mmCIF file with all atom_site columns, C-alpha atoms in Angstrom:
data_model
loop_
_atom_site.group_PDB
_atom_site.id
_atom_site.type_symbol
_atom_site.label_atom_id
_atom_site.label_alt_id
_atom_site.label_comp_id
_atom_site.label_asym_id
_atom_site.label_entity_id
_atom_site.label_seq_id
_atom_site.pdbx_PDB_ins_code
_atom_site.Cartn_x
_atom_site.Cartn_y
_atom_site.Cartn_z
_atom_site.occupancy
_atom_site.B_iso_or_equiv
_atom_site.pdbx_formal_charge
_atom_site.auth_seq_id
_atom_site.auth_comp_id
_atom_site.auth_asym_id
_atom_site.auth_atom_id
_atom_site.pdbx_PDB_model_num
ATOM 1   C CA . MET W 1 1   ? 12.635  18.698  -29.137 1.00 0.00 ? 10  MET W CA 1
ATOM 2   C CA . GLU W 1 2   ? 13.863  22.076  -30.343 1.00 0.00 ? 11  GLU W CA 1
ATOM 3   C CA . LYS W 1 3   ? 12.456  21.474  -33.845 1.00 0.00 ? 12  LYS W CA 1
ATOM 4   C CA . VAL W 1 4   ? 9.043   20.572  -32.434 1.00 0.00 ? 13  VAL W CA 1
ATOM 5   C CA . ALA W 1 5   ? 9.178   23.638  -30.164 1.00 0.00 ? 14  ALA W CA 1
ATOM 6   C CA . GLN W 1 6   ? 9.991   25.860  -33.141 1.00 0.00 ? 15  GLN W CA 1
ATOM 7   C CA . MET W 1 7   ? 7.219   24.314  -35.240 1.00 0.00 ? 16  MET W CA 1
ATOM 8   C CA . THR W 1 8   ? 4.600   24.745  -32.525 1.00 0.00 ? 17  THR W CA 1
ATOM 9   C CA . GLY W 1 9   ? 5.858   28.050  -31.132 1.00 0.00 ? 18  GLY W CA 1
ATOM 10  C CA . LEU W 1 10  ? 5.885   26.592  -27.606 1.00 0.00 ? 19  LEU W CA 1
ATOM 11  C CA . GLN W 1 11  ? 8.723   26.558  -25.125 1.00 0.00 ? 20  GLN W CA 1
ATOM 12  C CA . PRO W 1 12  ? 10.299  23.113  -24.535 1.00 0.00 ? 21  PRO W CA 1
ATOM 13  C CA . ALA W 1 13  ? 9.093   23.156  -20.916 1.00 0.00 ? 22  ALA W CA 1
ATOM 14  C CA . GLN W 1 14  ? 5.522   23.840  -22.055 1.00 0.00 ? 23  GLN W CA 1
ATOM 15  C CA . LEU W 1 15  ? 5.789   21.123  -24.668 1.00 0.00 ? 24  LEU W CA 1
ATOM 16  C CA . PHE W 1 16  ? 6.990   18.685  -22.025 1.00 0.00 ? 25  PHE W CA 1
ATOM 17  C CA . ARG W 1 17  ? 4.117   19.594  -19.681 1.00 0.00 ? 26  ARG W CA 1
ATOM 18  C CA . TYR W 1 18  ? 1.558   19.206  -22.464 1.00 0.00 ? 27  TYR W CA 1
ATOM 19  C CA . SER W 1 19  ? 3.057   15.833  -23.371 1.00 0.00 ? 28  SER W CA 1
ATOM 20  C CA . ILE W 1 20  ? 2.710   14.625  -19.789 1.00 0.00 ? 29  ILE W CA 1
ATOM 21  C CA . ILE W 1 21  ? -0.878  15.876  -19.635 1.00 0.00 ? 30  ILE W CA 1
ATOM 22  C CA . ALA W 1 22  ? -1.678  14.144  -22.931 1.00 0.00 ? 31  ALA W CA 1
ATOM 23  C CA . GLY W 1 23  ? -0.087  10.944  -21.622 1.00 0.00 ? 32  GLY W CA 1
ATOM 24  C CA . VAL W 1 24  ? -2.125  11.049  -18.423 1.00 0.00 ? 33  VAL W CA 1
ATOM 25  C CA . ILE W 1 25  ? -5.340  11.653  -20.401 1.00 0.00 ? 34  ILE W CA 1
ATOM 26  C CA . MET W 1 26  ? -4.501  8.720   -22.682 1.00 0.00 ? 35  MET W CA 1
ATOM 27  C CA . VAL W 1 27  ? -3.928  6.486   -19.651 1.00 0.00 ? 36  VAL W CA 1
ATOM 28  C CA . MET W 1 28  ? -7.241  7.625   -18.169 1.00 0.00 ? 37  MET W CA 1
ATOM 29  C CA . CYS W 1 29  ? -8.963  6.686   -21.438 1.00 0.00 ? 38  CYS W CA 1
ATOM 30  C CA . GLY W 1 30  ? -7.311  3.271   -21.442 1.00 0.00 ? 39  GLY W CA 1
ATOM 31  C CA . ILE W 1 31  ? -5.006  3.939   -24.388 1.00 0.00 ? 40  ILE W CA 1
ATOM 32  C CA . GLY W 1 32  ? -1.474  2.560   -24.051 1.00 0.00 ? 41  GLY W CA 1
ATOM 33  C CA . GLY W 1 33  ? -1.479  2.578   -20.256 1.00 0.00 ? 42  GLY W CA 1
ATOM 34  C CA . SER W 1 34  ? 1.334   0.097   -19.768 1.00 0.00 ? 43  SER W CA 1
ATOM 35  C CA . TYR W 1 35  ? 3.590   1.804   -22.310 1.00 0.00 ? 44  TYR W CA 1
ATOM 36  C CA . ILE W 1 36  ? 2.970   5.323   -21.067 1.00 0.00 ? 45  ILE W CA 1
ATOM 37  C CA . SER W 1 37  ? 3.379   4.436   -17.389 1.00 0.00 ? 46  SER W CA 1
ATOM 38  C CA . CYS W 1 38  ? 6.594   2.572   -18.193 1.00 0.00 ? 47  CYS W CA 1
ATOM 39  C CA . LEU W 1 39  ? 7.875   5.462   -20.302 1.00 0.00 ? 48  LEU W CA 1
ATOM 40  C CA . LEU W 1 40  ? 7.145   8.085   -17.650 1.00 0.00 ? 49  LEU W CA 1
ATOM 41  C CA . GLY W 1 41  ? 8.445   5.827   -14.885 1.00 0.00 ? 50  GLY W CA 1
ATOM 42  C CA . VAL W 1 42  ? 11.771  5.353   -16.704 1.00 0.00 ? 51  VAL W CA 1
ATOM 43  C CA . ALA W 1 43  ? 12.439  8.220   -19.145 1.00 0.00 ? 52  ALA W CA 1
ATOM 44  C CA . TYR W 1 44  ? 12.145  11.210  -16.817 1.00 0.00 ? 53  TYR W CA 1
ATOM 45  C CA . PRO W 1 45  ? 13.941  9.551   -13.868 1.00 0.00 ? 54  PRO W CA 1
ATOM 46  C CA . CYS W 1 46  ? 16.683  8.354   -16.210 1.00 0.00 ? 55  CYS W CA 1
ATOM 47  C CA . PHE W 1 47  ? 17.217  11.888  -17.515 1.00 0.00 ? 56  PHE W CA 1
ATOM 48  C CA . MET W 1 48  ? 17.196  13.306  -13.992 1.00 0.00 ? 57  MET W CA 1
ATOM 49  C CA . SER W 1 49  ? 19.602  10.596  -12.817 1.00 0.00 ? 58  SER W CA 1
ATOM 50  C CA . PHE W 1 50  ? 21.999  11.618  -15.567 1.00 0.00 ? 59  PHE W CA 1
ATOM 51  C CA . LEU W 1 51  ? 21.767  15.251  -14.453 1.00 0.00 ? 60  LEU W CA 1
ATOM 52  C CA . ALA W 1 52  ? 22.287  14.190  -10.825 1.00 0.00 ? 61  ALA W CA 1
ATOM 53  C CA . LEU W 1 53  ? 25.426  12.275  -11.747 1.00 0.00 ? 62  LEU W CA 1
ATOM 54  C CA . GLU W 1 54  ? 26.823  15.359  -13.443 1.00 0.00 ? 63  GLU W CA 1
ATOM 55  C CA . SER W 1 55  ? 25.929  17.747  -10.596 1.00 0.00 ? 64  SER W CA 1
ATOM 56  C CA . ASP W 1 56  ? 28.242  18.645  -7.725  1.00 0.00 ? 65  ASP W CA 1
ATOM 57  C CA . GLY W 1 57  ? 25.918  17.822  -4.809  1.00 0.00 ? 66  GLY W CA 1
ATOM 58  C CA . ARG W 1 58  ? 25.161  14.389  -3.396  1.00 0.00 ? 67  ARG W CA 1
ATOM 59  C CA . ASP W 1 59  ? 21.560  14.911  -2.265  1.00 0.00 ? 68  ASP W CA 1
ATOM 60  C CA . ASP W 1 60  ? 20.105  14.477  -5.731  1.00 0.00 ? 69  ASP W CA 1
ATOM 61  C CA . ASP W 1 61  ? 22.277  11.392  -6.297  1.00 0.00 ? 70  ASP W CA 1
ATOM 62  C CA . LYS W 1 62  ? 20.827  9.758   -3.198  1.00 0.00 ? 71  LYS W CA 1
ATOM 63  C CA . GLN W 1 63  ? 17.264  10.692  -4.175  1.00 0.00 ? 72  GLN W CA 1
ATOM 64  C CA . TRP W 1 64  ? 17.586  9.115   -7.627  1.00 0.00 ? 73  TRP W CA 1
ATOM 65  C CA . LEU W 1 65  ? 19.409  6.012   -6.363  1.00 0.00 ? 74  LEU W CA 1
ATOM 66  C CA . THR W 1 66  ? 16.604  5.570   -3.845  1.00 0.00 ? 75  THR W CA 1
ATOM 67  C CA . TYR W 1 67  ? 14.052  5.965   -6.635  1.00 0.00 ? 76  TYR W CA 1
ATOM 68  C CA . TRP W 1 68  ? 15.694  3.212   -8.698  1.00 0.00 ? 77  TRP W CA 1
ATOM 69  C CA . VAL W 1 69  ? 15.755  0.824   -5.717  1.00 0.00 ? 78  VAL W CA 1
ATOM 70  C CA . VAL W 1 70  ? 12.055  1.388   -5.027  1.00 0.00 ? 79  VAL W CA 1
ATOM 71  C CA . PHE W 1 71  ? 11.199  1.308   -8.735  1.00 0.00 ? 80  PHE W CA 1
ATOM 72  C CA . GLY W 1 72  ? 13.040  -1.994  -9.164  1.00 0.00 ? 81  GLY W CA 1
ATOM 73  C CA . LEU W 1 73  ? 11.217  -3.620  -6.260  1.00 0.00 ? 82  LEU W CA 1
ATOM 74  C CA . PHE W 1 74  ? 7.903   -2.223  -7.493  1.00 0.00 ? 83  PHE W CA 1
ATOM 75  C CA . ASN W 1 75  ? 8.567   -3.658  -10.962 1.00 0.00 ? 84  ASN W CA 1
ATOM 76  C CA . ILE W 1 76  ? 9.274   -7.099  -9.512  1.00 0.00 ? 85  ILE W CA 1
ATOM 77  C CA . VAL W 1 77  ? 5.945   -7.053  -7.681  1.00 0.00 ? 86  VAL W CA 1
ATOM 78  C CA . ASP W 1 78  ? 4.211   -5.636  -10.745 1.00 0.00 ? 87  ASP W CA 1
ATOM 79  C CA . GLN W 1 79  ? 5.589   -8.367  -12.995 1.00 0.00 ? 88  GLN W CA 1
ATOM 80  C CA . PHE W 1 80  ? 4.434   -11.182 -10.752 1.00 0.00 ? 89  PHE W CA 1
ATOM 81  C CA . ALA W 1 81  ? 1.102   -9.681  -9.720  1.00 0.00 ? 90  ALA W CA 1
ATOM 82  C CA . GLY W 1 82  ? 0.455   -7.606  -12.844 1.00 0.00 ? 91  GLY W CA 1
ATOM 83  C CA . PHE W 1 83  ? -2.071  -9.988  -14.345 1.00 0.00 ? 92  PHE W CA 1
ATOM 84  C CA . ILE W 1 84  ? -4.192  -9.681  -11.189 1.00 0.00 ? 93  ILE W CA 1
ATOM 85  C CA . LEU W 1 85  ? -3.670  -5.948  -10.834 1.00 0.00 ? 94  LEU W CA 1
ATOM 86  C CA . THR W 1 86  ? -4.885  -5.226  -14.375 1.00 0.00 ? 95  THR W CA 1
ATOM 87  C CA . PHE W 1 87  ? -8.395  -6.153  -13.230 1.00 0.00 ? 96  PHE W CA 1
ATOM 88  C CA . ILE W 1 88  ? -8.372  -3.129  -10.901 1.00 0.00 ? 97  ILE W CA 1
ATOM 89  C CA . PRO W 1 89  ? -10.201 -0.238  -12.583 1.00 0.00 ? 98  PRO W CA 1
ATOM 90  C CA . PHE W 1 90  ? -7.814  2.550   -13.610 1.00 0.00 ? 99  PHE W CA 1
ATOM 91  C CA . TYR W 1 91  ? -4.826  0.445   -12.531 1.00 0.00 ? 100 TYR W CA 1
ATOM 92  C CA . PHE W 1 92  ? -2.446  2.093   -14.979 1.00 0.00 ? 101 PHE W CA 1
ATOM 93  C CA . LEU W 1 93  ? -3.590  5.555   -13.905 1.00 0.00 ? 102 LEU W CA 1
ATOM 94  C CA . LEU W 1 94  ? -2.973  4.588   -10.267 1.00 0.00 ? 103 LEU W CA 1
ATOM 95  C CA . LYS W 1 95  ? 0.397   3.128   -11.236 1.00 0.00 ? 104 LYS W CA 1
ATOM 96  C CA . LEU W 1 96  ? 1.288   6.310   -13.106 1.00 0.00 ? 105 LEU W CA 1
ATOM 97  C CA . CYS W 1 97  ? 0.284   8.474   -10.141 1.00 0.00 ? 106 CYS W CA 1
ATOM 98  C CA . PHE W 1 98  ? 2.322   6.243   -7.818  1.00 0.00 ? 107 PHE W CA 1
ATOM 99  C CA . LEU W 1 99  ? 5.413   6.494   -10.036 1.00 0.00 ? 108 LEU W CA 1
ATOM 100 C CA . ILE W 1 100 ? 5.100   10.265  -10.262 1.00 0.00 ? 109 ILE W CA 1
ATOM 101 C CA . TRP W 1 101 ? 4.709   10.400  -6.467  1.00 0.00 ? 110 TRP W CA 1
ATOM 102 C CA . LEU W 1 102 ? 7.877   8.331   -6.155  1.00 0.00 ? 111 LEU W CA 1
ATOM 103 C CA . PHE W 1 103 ? 10.070  10.623  -8.235  1.00 0.00 ? 112 PHE W CA 1
ATOM 104 C CA . HIS W 1 104 ? 8.517   14.068  -7.806  1.00 0.00 ? 113 HIS W CA 1
ATOM 105 C CA . PRO W 1 105 ? 10.980  16.362  -5.997  1.00 0.00 ? 114 PRO W CA 1
ATOM 106 C CA . ILE W 1 106 ? 8.292   17.824  -3.719  1.00 0.00 ? 115 ILE W CA 1
ATOM 107 C CA . THR W 1 107 ? 6.912   14.496  -2.462  1.00 0.00 ? 116 THR W CA 1
ATOM 108 C CA . THR W 1 108 ? 10.081  12.342  -2.611  1.00 0.00 ? 117 THR W CA 1
ATOM 109 C CA . GLY W 1 109 ? 7.887   9.284   -2.211  1.00 0.00 ? 118 GLY W CA 1
ATOM 110 C CA . ALA W 1 110 ? 10.748  6.923   -2.991  1.00 0.00 ? 119 ALA W CA 1
ATOM 111 C CA . THR W 1 111 ? 12.606  8.145   0.096   1.00 0.00 ? 120 THR W CA 1
ATOM 112 C CA . THR W 1 112 ? 9.479   7.665   2.206   1.00 0.00 ? 121 THR W CA 1
ATOM 113 C CA . ILE W 1 113 ? 8.961   4.081   0.959   1.00 0.00 ? 122 ILE W CA 1
ATOM 114 C CA . TYR W 1 114 ? 12.649  3.296   1.407   1.00 0.00 ? 123 TYR W CA 1
ATOM 115 C CA . ASP W 1 115 ? 12.853  4.673   4.948   1.00 0.00 ? 124 ASP W CA 1
ATOM 116 C CA . MET W 1 116 ? 9.584   3.119   6.128   1.00 0.00 ? 125 MET W CA 1
ATOM 117 C CA . PHE W 1 117 ? 9.661   -0.322  4.492   1.00 0.00 ? 126 PHE W CA 1
ATOM 118 C CA . ILE W 1 118 ? 12.801  -1.287  2.601   1.00 0.00 ? 127 ILE W CA 1
ATOM 119 C CA . LEU W 1 119 ? 15.568  -0.161  4.988   1.00 0.00 ? 128 LEU W CA 1
ATOM 120 C CA . PRO W 1 120 ? 14.110  -1.799  8.136   1.00 0.00 ? 129 PRO W CA 1
ATOM 121 C CA . ASN W 1 121 ? 13.596  -5.082  6.282   1.00 0.00 ? 130 ASN W CA 1
ATOM 122 C CA . MET W 1 122 ? 17.062  -4.986  4.761   1.00 0.00 ? 131 MET W CA 1
ATOM 123 C CA . GLN W 1 123 ? 18.601  -4.378  8.169   1.00 0.00 ? 132 GLN W CA 1
ATOM 124 C CA . GLN W 1 124 ? 16.593  -7.248  9.628   1.00 0.00 ? 133 GLN W CA 1
ATOM 125 C CA . TYR W 1 125 ? 17.644  -9.743  6.937   1.00 0.00 ? 134 TYR W CA 1
ATOM 126 C CA . GLU W 1 126 ? 21.118  -8.398  6.129   1.00 0.00 ? 135 GLU W CA 1
ATOM 127 C CA . LYS W 1 127 ? 22.952  -11.207 7.964   1.00 0.00 ? 136 LYS W CA 1
ATOM 128 C CA . HIS W 1 128 ? 20.801  -13.871 6.271   1.00 0.00 ? 137 HIS W CA 1
ATOM 129 C CA . ILE W 1 129 ? 21.435  -12.357 2.852   1.00 0.00 ? 138 ILE W CA 1
ATOM 130 C CA . ALA W 1 130 ? 25.193  -12.244 3.540   1.00 0.00 ? 139 ALA W CA 1
ATOM 131 C CA . ALA W 1 131 ? 25.146  -15.911 4.617   1.00 0.00 ? 140 ALA W CA 1
ATOM 132 C CA . VAL W 1 132 ? 23.307  -16.962 1.451   1.00 0.00 ? 141 VAL W CA 1
ATOM 133 C CA . GLU W 1 133 ? 25.717  -14.901 -0.647  1.00 0.00 ? 142 GLU W CA 1
ATOM 134 C CA . GLN W 1 134 ? 28.666  -16.644 1.051   1.00 0.00 ? 143 GLN W CA 1
ATOM 135 C CA . LYS W 1 135 ? 27.176  -20.104 0.428   1.00 0.00 ? 144 LYS W CA 1
ATOM 136 C CA . VAL W 1 136 ? 26.559  -19.302 -3.229  1.00 0.00 ? 145 VAL W CA 1
ATOM 137 C CA . SER W 1 137 ? 30.120  -18.030 -3.589  1.00 0.00 ? 146 SER W CA 1
ATOM 138 C CA . GLU W 1 138 ? 31.504  -21.193 -1.978  1.00 0.00 ? 147 GLU W CA 1
ATOM 139 C CA . SER W 1 139 ? 29.348  -23.370 -4.247  1.00 0.00 ? 148 SER W CA 1
ATOM 140 C CA . ILE W 1 140 ? 30.604  -21.537 -7.323  1.00 0.00 ? 149 ILE W CA 1
ATOM 141 C CA . ASP W 1 141 ? 34.205  -21.953 -6.193  1.00 0.00 ? 150 ASP W CA 1
ATOM 142 C CA . ALA W 1 142 ? 33.614  -25.684 -5.583  1.00 0.00 ? 151 ALA W CA 1
ATOM 143 C CA . ALA W 1 143 ? 32.026  -26.061 -9.014  1.00 0.00 ? 152 ALA W CA 1
ATOM 144 C CA . LYS W 1 144 ? 34.991  -24.297 -10.625 1.00 0.00 ? 153 LYS W CA 1
ATOM 145 C CA . ALA W 1 145 ? 37.422  -26.582 -8.799  1.00 0.00 ? 154 ALA W CA 1
ATOM 146 C CA . LYS W 1 146 ? 35.492  -29.690 -9.845  1.00 0.00 ? 155 LYS W CA 1
ATOM 147 C CA . ALA W 1 147 ? 35.282  -28.515 -13.468 1.00 0.00 ? 156 ALA W CA 1
ATOM 148 C CA . SER W 1 148 ? 39.030  -27.819 -13.438 1.00 0.00 ? 157 SER W CA 1
ATOM 149 C CA . SER W 1 149 ? 39.782  -31.282 -12.046 1.00 0.00 ? 158 SER W CA 1
ATOM 150 C CA . ILE W 1 150 ? 37.620  -32.893 -14.727 1.00 0.00 ? 159 ILE W CA 1
ATOM 151 C CA . THR W 1 151 ? 39.211  -30.977 -17.582 1.00 0.00 ? 160 THR W CA 1
ATOM 152 C CA . GLY W 1 152 ? 42.686  -31.198 -16.050 1.00 0.00 ? 161 GLY W CA 1
ATOM 153 C CA . LYS W 1 153 ? 43.223  -27.471 -16.281 1.00 0.00 ? 162 LYS W CA 1
ATOM 154 C CA . SER W 1 154 ? 43.642  -25.097 -13.388 1.00 0.00 ? 163 SER W CA 1
ATOM 155 C CA . GLU W 1 155 ? 42.769  -21.436 -13.152 1.00 0.00 ? 164 GLU W CA 1
ATOM 156 C CA . SER W 1 156 ? 46.456  -20.542 -12.778 1.00 0.00 ? 165 SER W CA 1
ATOM 157 C CA . ALA W 1 157 ? 47.237  -22.231 -16.108 1.00 0.00 ? 166 ALA W CA 1
ATOM 158 C CA . LYS W 1 158 ? 44.742  -19.943 -17.840 1.00 0.00 ? 167 LYS W CA 1
ATOM 159 C CA . THR W 1 159 ? 46.375  -16.773 -16.513 1.00 0.00 ? 168 THR W CA 1
ATOM 160 C CA . GLU W 1 160 ? 49.916  -17.747 -17.505 1.00 0.00 ? 169 GLU W CA 1
#
């Protein structure tokens, strides 16, 4: 980044802003929309998450953890409904704007989505999720026991 800044005579912050503007214009023109929206939705938040982990405060940690929860759920929906959503005009531009709204420090859209939609639903289904998790854990333990009885080896024999 420093080499490019020296070659162009621009400050790194200016170079970053111009890169984002160029990316948005490319998305608007239909060039590489999925790649650019994915890059901006992951690269900048990843960098900021790293900085948040290294900072002393906890507020930025919570903001970026919330972003990743919302981003993950959005990606699941996008993967399953993406083929339908691509028929929406300027879908990738809308997606890019949504992702920027999610992570921008002024809007903190991820916190809004989390507080309004995700948290109430998680609280409502938390007991059901815990019950399913318990059943899966019991099934895995039963499968391990059955596999051990078939092979004649026990878990304690492996650790000795």
